[in-house]
mmCIF file of C-alpha atoms in Angstrom:
data_model
loop_
_atom_site.group_PDB
_atom_site.id
_atom_site.type_symbol
_atom_site.label_atom_id
_atom_site.label_comp_id
_atom_site.label_asym_id
_atom_site.label_seq_id
_atom_site.Cartn_x
_atom_site.Cartn_y
_atom_site.Cartn_z
ATOM 1 C CA UNK A 1 -39.223 112.683 26.755
ATOM 2 C CA UNK A 2 -37.524 109.860 24.736
ATOM 3 C CA UNK A 3 -38.167 109.653 21.178
ATOM 4 C CA UNK A 4 -38.964 106.257 19.834
ATOM 5 C CA UNK A 5 -38.657 105.647 16.009
ATOM 6 C CA UNK A 6 -41.231 102.727 15.249
ATOM 7 C CA UNK A 7 -40.632 101.346 11.819
ATOM 8 C CA UNK A 8 -43.775 99.092 10.987
ATOM 9 C CA UNK A 9 -45.869 98.632 7.723
ATOM 10 C CA UNK A 10 -48.845 97.269 9.685
ATOM 11 C CA UNK A 11 -50.943 100.312 10.659
ATOM 12 C CA UNK A 12 -52.642 98.018 13.145
ATOM 13 C CA UNK A 13 -49.640 97.274 15.060
ATOM 14 C CA UNK A 14 -48.375 100.844 14.598
ATOM 15 C CA UNK A 15 -51.706 102.305 16.129
ATOM 16 C CA UNK A 16 -51.601 99.904 19.031
ATOM 17 C CA UNK A 17 -48.197 100.109 20.015
ATOM 18 C CA UNK A 18 -48.067 104.114 19.511
ATOM 19 C CA UNK A 19 -50.775 104.280 21.739
ATOM 20 C CA UNK A 20 -49.227 102.288 24.635
ATOM 21 C CA UNK A 21 -45.797 103.656 24.258
ATOM 22 C CA UNK A 22 -47.444 107.348 24.396
ATOM 23 C CA UNK A 23 -49.244 106.168 27.514
ATOM 24 C CA UNK A 24 -45.804 105.208 29.008
ATOM 25 C CA UNK A 25 -44.540 108.723 28.219
ATOM 26 C CA UNK A 26 -42.556 108.376 24.990
ATOM 27 C CA UNK A 27 -42.774 110.309 21.757
ATOM 28 C CA UNK A 28 -43.522 107.962 18.880
ATOM 29 C CA UNK A 29 -42.233 108.782 15.309
ATOM 30 C CA UNK A 30 -43.571 106.292 12.881
ATOM 31 C CA UNK A 31 -42.171 105.124 9.321
ATOM 32 C CA UNK A 32 -44.117 102.627 7.263
ATOM 33 C CA UNK A 33 -40.450 101.105 6.071
ATOM 34 C CA UNK A 34 -36.894 101.460 6.162
ATOM 35 C CA UNK A 35 -36.596 104.129 3.422
ATOM 36 C CA UNK A 36 -38.832 106.609 5.255
ATOM 37 C CA UNK A 37 -37.147 105.467 8.375
ATOM 38 C CA UNK A 38 -33.692 106.617 7.140
ATOM 39 C CA UNK A 39 -35.079 109.898 6.417
ATOM 40 C CA UNK A 40 -36.391 110.387 9.663
ATOM 41 C CA UNK A 41 -33.266 109.259 11.465
ATOM 42 C CA UNK A 42 -31.240 111.720 9.620
ATOM 43 C CA UNK A 43 -33.498 114.636 10.644
ATOM 44 C CA UNK A 44 -34.502 113.752 14.141
ATOM 45 C CA UNK A 45 -32.997 113.097 17.565
ATOM 46 C CA UNK A 46 -33.728 109.400 18.196
ATOM 47 C CA UNK A 47 -33.276 107.502 21.378
ATOM 48 C CA UNK A 48 -34.581 104.023 20.471
ATOM 49 C CA UNK A 49 -35.274 102.245 17.298
ATOM 50 C CA UNK A 50 -38.110 99.430 17.469
ATOM 51 C CA UNK A 51 -38.487 97.906 13.782
ATOM 52 C CA UNK A 52 -40.098 95.232 12.100
ATOM 53 C CA UNK A 53 -37.827 93.262 9.562
ATOM 54 C CA UNK A 54 -40.515 92.421 6.626
ATOM 55 C CA UNK A 55 -41.479 95.552 5.086
ATOM 56 C CA UNK A 56 -41.688 97.152 1.349
ATOM 57 C CA UNK A 57 -39.054 99.194 -0.286
ATOM 58 C CA UNK A 58 -36.348 98.726 2.250
ATOM 59 C CA UNK A 59 -36.510 95.849 4.896
ATOM 60 C CA UNK A 60 -35.872 96.164 8.531
ATOM 61 C CA UNK A 61 -32.582 94.199 8.126
ATOM 62 C CA UNK A 62 -31.250 96.652 5.370
ATOM 63 C CA UNK A 63 -32.525 99.477 7.526
ATOM 64 C CA UNK A 64 -30.474 98.131 10.504
ATOM 65 C CA UNK A 65 -27.564 97.691 8.467
ATOM 66 C CA UNK A 66 -27.719 101.272 7.372
ATOM 67 C CA UNK A 67 -27.799 102.245 11.169
ATOM 68 C CA UNK A 68 -24.744 100.054 12.203
ATOM 69 C CA UNK A 69 -22.838 101.155 9.008
ATOM 70 C CA UNK A 70 -23.350 104.924 9.864
ATOM 71 C CA UNK A 71 -22.508 104.299 13.298
ATOM 72 C CA UNK A 72 -25.517 105.708 14.820
ATOM 73 C CA UNK A 73 -25.289 104.806 18.739
ATOM 74 C CA UNK A 74 -28.972 104.143 19.176
ATOM 75 C CA UNK A 75 -30.285 100.940 20.830
ATOM 76 C CA UNK A 76 -32.248 98.950 18.264
ATOM 77 C CA UNK A 77 -35.083 96.307 18.987
ATOM 78 C CA UNK A 78 -36.419 94.127 16.424
ATOM 79 C CA UNK A 79 -40.243 93.363 16.498
ATOM 80 C CA UNK A 80 -40.990 90.566 14.068
ATOM 81 C CA UNK A 81 -42.780 87.443 13.352
ATOM 82 C CA UNK A 82 -39.593 85.666 12.032
ATOM 83 C CA UNK A 83 -38.480 83.002 14.680
ATOM 84 C CA UNK A 84 -35.514 81.511 12.721
ATOM 85 C CA UNK A 85 -32.720 81.042 15.040
ATOM 86 C CA UNK A 86 -30.203 81.985 12.317
ATOM 87 C CA UNK A 87 -31.913 85.355 11.866
ATOM 88 C CA UNK A 88 -32.270 85.947 15.481
ATOM 89 C CA UNK A 89 -28.593 85.393 16.289
ATOM 90 C CA UNK A 90 -27.289 87.118 13.381
ATOM 91 C CA UNK A 91 -28.936 90.231 14.133
ATOM 92 C CA UNK A 92 -27.942 89.977 18.003
ATOM 93 C CA UNK A 93 -24.185 89.248 16.841
ATOM 94 C CA UNK A 94 -24.601 92.421 14.451
ATOM 95 C CA UNK A 95 -25.668 94.686 17.636
ATOM 96 C CA UNK A 96 -29.317 94.804 18.089
ATOM 97 C CA UNK A 97 -30.241 94.995 21.848
ATOM 98 C CA UNK A 98 -32.988 92.627 21.768
ATOM 99 C CA UNK A 99 -35.280 90.584 19.666
ATOM 100 C CA UNK A 100 -39.210 90.394 20.356
ATOM 101 C CA UNK A 101 -41.237 87.931 18.355
ATOM 102 C CA UNK A 102 -44.833 88.648 17.316
ATOM 103 C CA UNK A 103 -47.462 88.234 18.743
ATOM 104 C CA UNK A 104 -46.151 90.328 21.633
ATOM 105 C CA UNK A 105 -47.546 91.805 25.137
ATOM 106 C CA UNK A 106 -47.175 95.580 25.098
ATOM 107 C CA UNK A 107 -45.965 95.371 28.708
ATOM 108 C CA UNK A 108 -42.908 93.031 27.663
ATOM 109 C CA UNK A 109 -42.034 95.673 25.020
ATOM 110 C CA UNK A 110 -42.250 98.449 27.541
ATOM 111 C CA UNK A 111 -39.920 96.504 29.776
ATOM 112 C CA UNK A 112 -37.532 95.763 26.989
ATOM 113 C CA UNK A 113 -37.308 99.218 25.994
ATOM 114 C CA UNK A 114 -36.719 100.657 29.597
ATOM 115 C CA UNK A 115 -33.844 98.058 29.691
ATOM 116 C CA UNK A 116 -32.444 99.309 26.332
ATOM 117 C CA UNK A 117 -32.724 102.838 27.504
ATOM 118 C CA UNK A 118 -31.215 101.910 30.709
ATOM 119 C CA UNK A 119 -34.084 103.198 32.805
ATOM 120 C CA UNK A 120 -35.364 99.921 34.223
ATOM 121 C CA UNK A 121 -34.213 99.045 37.733
ATOM 122 C CA UNK A 122 -34.317 95.453 38.894
ATOM 123 C CA UNK A 123 -36.353 94.785 41.952
ATOM 124 C CA UNK A 124 -35.145 92.489 44.650
ATOM 125 C CA UNK A 125 -37.515 89.652 45.306
ATOM 126 C CA UNK A 126 -38.209 88.253 48.587
ATOM 127 C CA UNK A 127 -37.824 84.503 48.074
#
């Protein structure tokens, strides 16, 4: 079972995502902000990080900077309401695997997680 670290300060979004991700067979570990996520990351095997950007104490950007600076080789996906191209391209250039804007569809997140983990197989279409 793959461990997903979900870093999200909205409990409503966290509950909805955790429910769906558990339904898809993932173990979800939740942190309310980047500070708590660092502690979880240091003490658990994490296969994928899904993080918001705007959070109290330690932002998602600062948390990702910690992940990159400590050379964790974990695929990171951002889930945020920020739609500024400069923010998105900066994070993609820095090393995140994908950027998903809110509002989102859980099926889309599942597909992007599978692609990031290398478990998605493209289907050939008959066109």
